[in-house]
Amino acid sequence: MATIAAKGEGEGEGSNECSKVPPVDDQIHVPASLPLLEANQDKDQQLEVLYRTVPRRLMDVFSVRFVKFDKQALSQMYGCMMIGSFPTYVLYCRKHGEPLNVHPNGLVMVRDPDEVIQPSDCVGFYSCLFRYQAGADQFKDIKSKLLWNRVCEDFDTLLCRRVRCQFGKLKVKYAVYECGVTAHVDVTLTACRFPSASVHGWIIAHNSKIGEAGKSFLFKRGHSEGISIGVSHCEERIAQLPLARCKIAVPVDSSFTIVVNIWQCSAIDTLDQLIAENKDFKFDARLSGQDVKTFRGEACHINVGVTWSR
């Protein structure tokens, strides 16, 4: 059953611009030479110089949205959406009989791949979706679309492709970073003044190079689908907020912002207790280490942690 958009959040279809992906050829960019490392540089400085010269290309899929669709068809949809590279990265996977996780505005809640996407020579988007019908499942051929190849120069910019799948058109927003790092995000509530709670709302993430047009939903729950969280009985009274996504690719030399909007559910929508509204947590991307920032609210404290890795 389709879910209800979270309070205070809305997103239109957005712009229609879609970056063209050039055809594949045999050109491969190779740095002309490696930098000379100074004798007085420590190990971390040397690694950073090398990393920036021979960068780790990373790809992030911000959102997948149905542009034109039949709500009834989506309510019966299951299957997989994948990024085809080497290896294959699964963005969405629902088994037969599982409830659908597509919002009324068409947004598909993509999940974390097992690892952050490292694009190979060619990267494609694949959909393998089914529609359950009494007696038999309806299935059409696997649909695919080229997103990126190794000679594409569209680094560190918002890219958009329209993909025709089994249930209508999809808009895929993504970016490929020429030099990227991985941000492992963790959100906890501490000093909670409630023994347990059902919470709803949304948490998004974006970076300064792409901007808010490339936002990713880490958490998104409507009032009717609030998720229960238990509070530990220790002195700190900690509750872990489960995220749909926690591993985000971020370009080096950018800032990374997480925006939190969450409420504590009540029996009546208008009586929901505000926990945090439009609270920004801003971090500078780096190659390694950990950062934690805290917002001290009336109901609890919100701790947002980011662990960086190459």
mmCIF file of C-alpha atoms in Angstrom:
data_model
loop_
_atom_site.group_PDB
_atom_site.id
_atom_site.type_symbol
_atom_site.label_atom_id
_atom_site.label_comp_id
_atom_site.label_asym_id
_atom_site.label_seq_id
_atom_site.Cartn_x
_atom_site.Cartn_y
_atom_site.Cartn_z
ATOM 1 C CA MET A 1 0.000 0.000 0.000
ATOM 2 C CA ALA A 2 1.360 3.386 -0.906
ATOM 3 C CA THR A 3 2.684 5.430 1.990
ATOM 4 C CA ILE A 4 1.858 8.979 3.077
ATOM 5 C CA ALA A 5 4.398 11.752 2.615
ATOM 6 C CA ALA A 6 5.978 13.010 5.826
ATOM 7 C CA LYS A 7 4.765 16.217 7.465
ATOM 8 C CA GLY A 8 6.342 19.420 6.159
ATOM 9 C CA GLU A 9 8.090 17.743 3.254
ATOM 10 C CA GLY A 10 7.261 17.937 -0.408
ATOM 11 C CA GLU A 11 9.175 17.661 -3.624
ATOM 12 C CA GLY A 12 8.007 18.434 -7.113
ATOM 13 C CA GLU A 13 9.078 16.677 -10.224
ATOM 14 C CA GLY A 14 11.916 19.159 -10.635
ATOM 15 C CA SER A 15 13.688 20.249 -13.777
ATOM 16 C CA ASN A 16 13.585 18.217 -16.954
ATOM 17 C CA GLU A 17 17.206 18.621 -17.918
ATOM 18 C CA CYS A 18 19.004 15.348 -18.485
ATOM 19 C CA SER A 19 22.719 15.153 -19.169
ATOM 20 C CA LYS A 20 23.708 13.254 -22.295
ATOM 21 C CA VAL A 21 26.096 10.356 -21.887
ATOM 22 C CA PRO A 22 28.711 10.137 -24.668
ATOM 23 C CA PRO A 23 29.357 6.854 -26.480
ATOM 24 C CA VAL A 24 32.044 4.562 -25.165
ATOM 25 C CA ASP A 25 35.447 4.620 -26.817
ATOM 26 C CA ASP A 26 38.918 3.444 -25.863
ATOM 27 C CA GLN A 27 40.154 6.668 -24.278
ATOM 28 C CA ILE A 28 41.175 6.331 -20.653
ATOM 29 C CA HIS A 29 42.367 9.254 -18.581
ATOM 30 C CA VAL A 30 45.630 8.476 -16.787
ATOM 31 C CA PRO A 31 47.533 11.022 -14.679
ATOM 32 C CA ALA A 32 50.691 12.146 -16.483
ATOM 33 C CA SER A 33 52.829 11.582 -13.413
ATOM 34 C CA LEU A 34 52.536 10.991 -9.718
ATOM 35 C CA PRO A 35 53.440 13.876 -7.407
ATOM 36 C CA LEU A 36 56.805 14.075 -5.691
ATOM 37 C CA LEU A 37 56.356 13.497 -1.993
ATOM 38 C CA GLU A 38 58.257 15.779 0.330
ATOM 39 C CA ALA A 39 60.453 14.062 2.893
ATOM 40 C CA ASN A 40 58.954 16.106 5.711
ATOM 41 C CA GLN A 41 55.363 15.084 4.947
ATOM 42 C CA ASP A 42 53.833 12.641 7.383
ATOM 43 C CA LYS A 43 52.154 9.450 6.218
ATOM 44 C CA ASP A 44 48.624 10.901 6.197
ATOM 45 C CA GLN A 45 49.733 13.895 4.115
ATOM 46 C CA GLN A 46 51.465 11.621 1.621
ATOM 47 C CA LEU A 47 48.391 9.416 1.317
ATOM 48 C CA GLU A 48 46.209 12.466 0.753
ATOM 49 C CA VAL A 49 48.464 13.742 -2.047
ATOM 50 C CA LEU A 50 48.412 10.344 -3.752
ATOM 51 C CA TYR A 51 44.678 9.972 -3.260
ATOM 52 C CA ARG A 52 43.954 13.295 -4.933
ATOM 53 C CA THR A 53 46.224 12.447 -7.868
ATOM 54 C CA VAL A 54 44.900 8.921 -8.407
ATOM 55 C CA PRO A 55 41.338 9.556 -7.190
ATOM 56 C CA ARG A 56 38.689 7.073 -6.194
ATOM 57 C CA ARG A 57 35.704 7.630 -8.438
ATOM 58 C CA LEU A 58 32.404 7.147 -6.651
ATOM 59 C CA MET A 59 28.803 7.318 -7.801
ATOM 60 C CA ASP A 60 25.735 8.191 -5.767
ATOM 61 C CA VAL A 61 22.092 7.746 -6.774
ATOM 62 C CA PHE A 62 20.129 10.486 -5.016
ATOM 63 C CA SER A 63 16.605 9.510 -5.963
ATOM 64 C CA VAL A 64 14.437 7.339 -8.179
ATOM 65 C CA ARG A 65 10.963 8.696 -8.898
ATOM 66 C CA PHE A 66 8.061 7.539 -11.021
ATOM 67 C CA VAL A 67 7.078 10.455 -13.276
ATOM 68 C CA LYS A 68 3.969 8.965 -14.888
ATOM 69 C CA PHE A 69 2.428 5.973 -13.213
ATOM 70 C CA ASP A 70 -0.727 4.111 -12.268
ATOM 71 C CA LYS A 71 -1.130 4.154 -8.478
ATOM 72 C CA GLN A 72 -3.021 0.877 -8.541
ATOM 73 C CA ALA A 73 -0.235 -0.780 -10.528
ATOM 74 C CA LEU A 74 2.422 0.509 -8.116
ATOM 75 C CA SER A 75 0.497 -0.877 -5.150
ATOM 76 C CA GLN A 76 1.012 -4.356 -6.625
ATOM 77 C CA MET A 77 4.616 -3.916 -7.718
ATOM 78 C CA TYR A 78 7.604 -5.865 -6.503
ATOM 79 C CA GLY A 79 11.017 -6.787 -7.876
ATOM 80 C CA CYS A 80 14.432 -5.108 -8.176
ATOM 81 C CA MET A 81 16.067 -1.914 -9.379
ATOM 82 C CA MET A 82 19.819 -2.128 -9.819
ATOM 83 C CA ILE A 83 22.891 -0.234 -10.921
ATOM 84 C CA GLY A 84 24.784 -2.454 -13.330
ATOM 85 C CA SER A 85 28.517 -1.949 -12.984
ATOM 86 C CA PHE A 86 31.077 -4.361 -11.601
ATOM 87 C CA PRO A 87 29.747 -5.637 -9.305
ATOM 88 C CA THR A 88 25.961 -5.035 -9.449
ATOM 89 C CA TYR A 89 24.488 -2.707 -6.815
ATOM 90 C CA VAL A 90 20.883 -3.231 -5.679
ATOM 91 C CA LEU A 91 18.925 -0.023 -4.952
ATOM 92 C CA TYR A 92 15.472 -1.484 -4.424
ATOM 93 C CA CYS A 93 14.299 -5.022 -3.775
ATOM 94 C CA ARG A 94 10.854 -6.177 -2.680
ATOM 95 C CA LYS A 95 9.785 -9.800 -2.504
ATOM 96 C CA HIS A 96 6.421 -11.190 -3.511
ATOM 97 C CA GLY A 97 3.844 -10.191 -0.906
ATOM 98 C CA GLU A 98 5.960 -7.481 0.769
ATOM 99 C CA PRO A 99 4.354 -4.039 1.253
ATOM 100 C CA LEU A 100 5.339 -1.462 -1.333
ATOM 101 C CA ASN A 101 7.555 1.456 -0.391
ATOM 102 C CA VAL A 102 6.618 4.030 -3.038
ATOM 103 C CA HIS A 103 5.194 7.380 -1.919
ATOM 104 C CA PRO A 104 2.139 9.040 -3.482
ATOM 105 C CA ASN A 105 4.382 11.508 -5.332
ATOM 106 C CA GLY A 106 6.168 8.589 -6.989
ATOM 107 C CA LEU A 107 9.329 8.597 -4.875
ATOM 108 C CA VAL A 108 10.927 5.178 -4.470
ATOM 109 C CA MET A 109 12.764 4.751 -1.175
ATOM 110 C CA VAL A 110 16.052 3.364 -2.441
ATOM 111 C CA ARG A 111 18.264 1.482 -0.031
ATOM 112 C CA ASP A 112 21.994 1.390 0.564
ATOM 113 C CA PRO A 113 23.904 -0.883 -1.798
ATOM 114 C CA ASP A 114 26.207 -3.284 0.037
ATOM 115 C CA GLU A 115 29.041 -0.895 -0.804
ATOM 116 C CA VAL A 116 29.248 2.643 -2.170
ATOM 117 C CA ILE A 117 29.043 2.487 -5.966
ATOM 118 C CA GLN A 118 32.408 2.513 -7.746
ATOM 119 C CA PRO A 119 31.650 3.038 -11.454
ATOM 120 C CA SER A 120 33.417 0.758 -13.921
ATOM 121 C CA ASP A 121 33.748 1.290 -17.688
ATOM 122 C CA CYS A 122 29.980 1.466 -18.202
ATOM 123 C CA VAL A 123 27.195 1.994 -15.687
ATOM 124 C CA GLY A 124 23.565 1.201 -16.426
ATOM 125 C CA PHE A 125 20.261 1.336 -14.584
ATOM 126 C CA TYR A 126 18.203 -1.863 -14.707
ATOM 127 C CA SER A 127 14.649 -2.551 -13.566
ATOM 128 C CA CYS A 128 13.178 -6.012 -13.156
ATOM 129 C CA LEU A 129 9.670 -5.451 -11.822
ATOM 130 C CA PHE A 130 6.579 -7.624 -11.499
ATOM 131 C CA ARG A 131 2.902 -6.916 -10.995
ATOM 132 C CA TYR A 132 0.980 -9.429 -8.947
ATOM 133 C CA GLN A 133 -2.311 -10.560 -10.439
ATOM 134 C CA ALA A 134 -4.672 -13.311 -9.350
ATOM 135 C CA GLY A 135 -3.467 -16.578 -10.790
ATOM 136 C CA ALA A 136 -0.255 -15.296 -12.374
ATOM 137 C CA ASP A 137 2.352 -12.569 -12.087
ATOM 138 C CA GLN A 138 2.731 -10.198 -15.002
ATOM 139 C CA PHE A 139 6.289 -9.521 -16.131
ATOM 140 C CA LYS A 140 7.832 -7.729 -19.062
ATOM 141 C CA ASP A 141 11.399 -7.708 -20.335
ATOM 142 C CA ILE A 142 14.132 -6.223 -18.152
ATOM 143 C CA LYS A 143 14.490 -2.502 -18.890
ATOM 144 C CA SER A 144 17.854 -0.751 -18.895
ATOM 145 C CA LYS A 145 19.427 2.640 -19.580
ATOM 146 C CA LEU A 146 23.044 3.760 -19.858
ATOM 147 C CA LEU A 147 23.889 6.287 -17.134
ATOM 148 C CA TRP A 148 27.637 6.798 -17.431
ATOM 149 C CA ASN A 149 30.773 5.532 -19.178
ATOM 150 C CA ARG A 150 34.505 5.938 -18.660
ATOM 151 C CA VAL A 151 34.958 8.833 -21.116
ATOM 152 C CA CYS A 152 32.156 10.910 -19.628
ATOM 153 C CA GLU A 153 33.470 14.267 -18.383
ATOM 154 C CA ASP A 154 30.379 15.117 -16.334
ATOM 155 C CA PHE A 155 32.008 14.810 -12.926
ATOM 156 C CA ASP A 156 30.763 16.472 -9.744
ATOM 157 C CA THR A 157 27.525 17.671 -11.321
ATOM 158 C CA LEU A 158 23.877 16.668 -11.093
ATOM 159 C CA LEU A 159 22.893 14.175 -13.791
ATOM 160 C CA CYS A 160 19.417 13.043 -14.676
ATOM 161 C CA ARG A 161 18.131 10.291 -16.941
ATOM 162 C CA ARG A 162 14.615 9.181 -17.755
ATOM 163 C CA VAL A 163 14.153 5.436 -17.831
ATOM 164 C CA ARG A 164 11.133 3.582 -19.158
ATOM 165 C CA CYS A 165 10.345 0.661 -16.878
ATOM 166 C CA GLN A 166 7.530 -1.882 -16.691
ATOM 167 C CA PHE A 167 5.203 0.508 -14.844
ATOM 168 C CA GLY A 168 5.841 3.862 -16.481
ATOM 169 C CA LYS A 169 8.677 6.371 -16.666
ATOM 170 C CA LEU A 170 11.305 6.819 -13.980
ATOM 171 C CA LYS A 171 13.526 9.813 -13.343
ATOM 172 C CA VAL A 172 16.916 8.853 -11.902
ATOM 173 C CA LYS A 173 19.025 11.601 -10.303
ATOM 174 C CA TYR A 174 22.665 10.814 -9.651
ATOM 175 C CA ALA A 175 26.251 12.092 -9.781
ATOM 176 C CA VAL A 176 29.715 10.678 -10.398
ATOM 177 C CA TYR A 177 32.516 12.155 -8.299
ATOM 178 C CA GLU A 178 36.013 12.188 -9.719
ATOM 179 C CA CYS A 179 37.425 12.112 -6.199
ATOM 180 C CA GLY A 180 35.018 10.857 -3.562
ATOM 181 C CA VAL A 181 34.882 9.590 0.000
ATOM 182 C CA THR A 182 32.294 7.582 1.905
ATOM 183 C CA ALA A 183 30.232 9.123 4.707
ATOM 184 C CA HIS A 184 28.775 6.589 7.164
ATOM 185 C CA VAL A 185 25.903 8.420 8.896
ATOM 186 C CA ASP A 186 24.538 7.581 12.333
ATOM 187 C CA VAL A 187 21.657 9.343 14.135
ATOM 188 C CA THR A 188 20.940 8.721 17.817
ATOM 189 C CA LEU A 189 18.636 10.333 20.354
ATOM 190 C CA THR A 190 20.039 10.817 23.855
ATOM 191 C CA ALA A 191 18.735 12.237 27.140
ATOM 192 C CA CYS A 192 15.265 11.125 26.023
ATOM 193 C CA ARG A 193 12.428 12.275 28.255
ATOM 194 C CA PHE A 194 10.175 9.463 27.053
ATOM 195 C CA PRO A 195 10.503 5.698 27.758
ATOM 196 C CA SER A 196 9.618 4.782 24.174
ATOM 197 C CA ALA A 197 8.106 6.538 21.207
ATOM 198 C CA SER A 198 6.807 6.230 17.689
ATOM 199 C CA VAL A 199 8.448 8.814 15.442
ATOM 200 C CA HIS A 200 7.917 10.033 11.905
ATOM 201 C CA GLY A 201 9.374 12.694 9.638
ATOM 202 C CA TRP A 202 12.283 12.879 7.263
ATOM 203 C CA ILE A 203 16.061 13.233 7.205
ATOM 204 C CA ILE A 204 17.862 14.305 4.040
ATOM 205 C CA ALA A 205 21.507 14.701 3.046
ATOM 206 C CA HIS A 206 23.174 16.778 0.331
ATOM 207 C CA ASN A 207 26.609 18.196 -0.461
ATOM 208 C CA SER A 208 27.745 21.662 -1.494
ATOM 209 C CA LYS A 209 28.957 20.687 -4.984
ATOM 210 C CA ILE A 210 25.604 19.311 -6.110
ATOM 211 C CA GLY A 211 23.307 21.350 -3.881
ATOM 212 C CA GLU A 212 19.840 20.554 -2.574
ATOM 213 C CA ALA A 213 18.705 19.365 -6.016
ATOM 214 C CA GLY A 214 20.792 16.262 -5.296
ATOM 215 C CA LYS A 215 19.296 15.418 -1.926
ATOM 216 C CA SER A 216 19.073 11.856 -0.645
ATOM 217 C CA PHE A 217 16.447 10.662 1.824
ATOM 218 C CA LEU A 218 18.028 8.824 4.731
ATOM 219 C CA PHE A 219 14.743 8.518 6.615
ATOM 220 C CA LYS A 220 11.165 9.164 5.477
ATOM 221 C CA ARG A 221 8.052 8.144 7.387
ATOM 222 C CA GLY A 222 4.531 9.553 7.283
ATOM 223 C CA HIS A 223 2.371 9.991 10.384
ATOM 224 C CA SER A 224 0.494 6.758 9.714
ATOM 225 C CA GLU A 225 3.725 4.759 9.417
ATOM 226 C CA GLY A 226 5.641 6.015 12.436
ATOM 227 C CA ILE A 227 8.383 3.677 13.588
ATOM 228 C CA SER A 228 8.723 2.614 17.220
ATOM 229 C CA ILE A 229 12.039 3.233 18.938
ATOM 230 C CA GLY A 230 13.010 1.919 22.340
ATOM 231 C CA VAL A 231 15.005 3.946 24.837
ATOM 232 C CA SER A 232 17.780 2.233 26.786
ATOM 233 C CA HIS A 233 17.546 2.212 30.578
ATOM 234 C CA CYS A 234 21.112 3.453 31.029
ATOM 235 C CA GLU A 235 21.838 6.909 32.377
ATOM 236 C CA GLU A 236 22.249 8.406 28.892
ATOM 237 C CA ARG A 237 18.772 7.145 27.791
ATOM 238 C CA ILE A 238 19.792 6.418 24.205
ATOM 239 C CA ALA A 239 17.570 5.523 21.250
ATOM 240 C CA GLN A 240 18.881 4.574 17.810
ATOM 241 C CA LEU A 241 17.032 5.992 14.810
ATOM 242 C CA PRO A 242 16.945 3.394 11.987
ATOM 243 C CA LEU A 243 17.953 4.899 8.648
ATOM 244 C CA ALA A 244 16.951 3.618 5.219
ATOM 245 C CA ARG A 245 20.336 4.811 3.967
ATOM 246 C CA CYS A 246 23.503 5.396 5.973
ATOM 247 C CA LYS A 247 26.356 5.208 3.400
ATOM 248 C CA ILE A 248 26.618 8.255 1.147
ATOM 249 C CA ALA A 249 29.276 9.112 -1.434
ATOM 250 C CA VAL A 250 30.564 12.676 -1.007
ATOM 251 C CA PRO A 251 33.032 14.614 -3.187
ATOM 252 C CA VAL A 252 36.290 15.679 -1.575
ATOM 253 C CA ASP A 253 36.589 19.443 -1.012
ATOM 254 C CA SER A 254 32.886 19.827 -0.281
ATOM 255 C CA SER A 255 30.661 20.267 2.730
ATOM 256 C CA PHE A 256 28.119 17.625 3.678
ATOM 257 C CA THR A 257 24.811 18.686 5.235
ATOM 258 C CA ILE A 258 22.214 16.564 7.014
ATOM 259 C CA VAL A 259 18.786 18.102 7.699
ATOM 260 C CA VAL A 260 16.582 16.562 10.402
ATOM 261 C CA ASN A 261 12.795 16.921 10.723
ATOM 262 C CA ILE A 262 11.172 14.450 13.125
ATOM 263 C CA TRP A 263 8.093 14.350 15.329
ATOM 264 C CA GLN A 264 6.842 12.070 18.076
ATOM 265 C CA CYS A 265 3.549 10.522 16.971
ATOM 266 C CA SER A 266 0.331 11.033 18.883
ATOM 267 C CA ALA A 267 -3.140 9.612 18.302
ATOM 268 C CA ILE A 268 -4.112 12.859 16.572
ATOM 269 C CA ASP A 269 -1.883 14.231 13.812
ATOM 270 C CA THR A 270 -2.185 17.852 14.959
ATOM 271 C CA LEU A 271 -0.966 16.944 18.465
ATOM 272 C CA ASP A 272 2.344 15.390 17.371
ATOM 273 C CA GLN A 273 5.241 16.566 19.523
ATOM 274 C CA LEU A 274 8.042 18.280 17.640
ATOM 275 C CA ILE A 275 11.496 16.801 18.234
ATOM 276 C CA ALA A 276 13.471 18.714 15.593
ATOM 277 C CA GLU A 277 12.446 20.909 12.674
ATOM 278 C CA ASN A 278 14.831 21.856 9.860
ATOM 279 C CA LYS A 279 17.910 21.333 12.016
ATOM 280 C CA ASP A 280 21.064 21.438 9.883
ATOM 281 C CA PHE A 281 24.199 19.464 10.733
ATOM 282 C CA LYS A 282 27.082 20.550 8.482
ATOM 283 C CA PHE A 283 30.383 18.682 8.081
ATOM 284 C CA ASP A 284 33.493 19.193 5.963
ATOM 285 C CA ALA A 285 34.313 16.101 3.906
ATOM 286 C CA ARG A 286 37.641 14.473 4.724
ATOM 287 C CA LEU A 287 39.482 11.278 3.916
ATOM 288 C CA SER A 288 39.196 9.622 7.329
ATOM 289 C CA GLY A 289 38.117 10.244 10.890
ATOM 290 C CA GLN A 290 34.841 10.822 12.692
ATOM 291 C CA ASP A 291 32.703 13.897 13.378
ATOM 292 C CA VAL A 292 29.756 14.258 15.759
ATOM 293 C CA LYS A 293 27.407 17.219 16.189
ATOM 294 C CA THR A 294 24.560 17.594 18.682
ATOM 295 C CA PHE A 295 21.278 19.491 18.812
ATOM 296 C CA ARG A 296 19.848 19.872 22.318
ATOM 297 C CA GLY A 297 16.064 19.838 22.127
ATOM 298 C CA GLU A 298 13.378 19.815 24.785
ATOM 299 C CA ALA A 299 12.300 16.203 24.256
ATOM 300 C CA CYS A 300 15.798 14.823 23.659
ATOM 301 C CA HIS A 301 19.222 15.526 22.201
ATOM 302 C CA ILE A 302 19.939 14.574 18.595
ATOM 303 C CA ASN A 303 23.449 13.340 17.833
ATOM 304 C CA VAL A 304 24.474 13.081 14.189
ATOM 305 C CA GLY A 305 27.737 11.259 13.583
ATOM 306 C CA VAL A 306 29.668 10.850 10.341
ATOM 307 C CA THR A 307 32.530 8.377 9.936
ATOM 308 C CA TRP A 308 34.687 9.072 6.866
ATOM 309 C CA SER A 309 36.487 6.440 4.840
ATOM 310 C CA ARG A 310 38.197 6.181 1.459
#
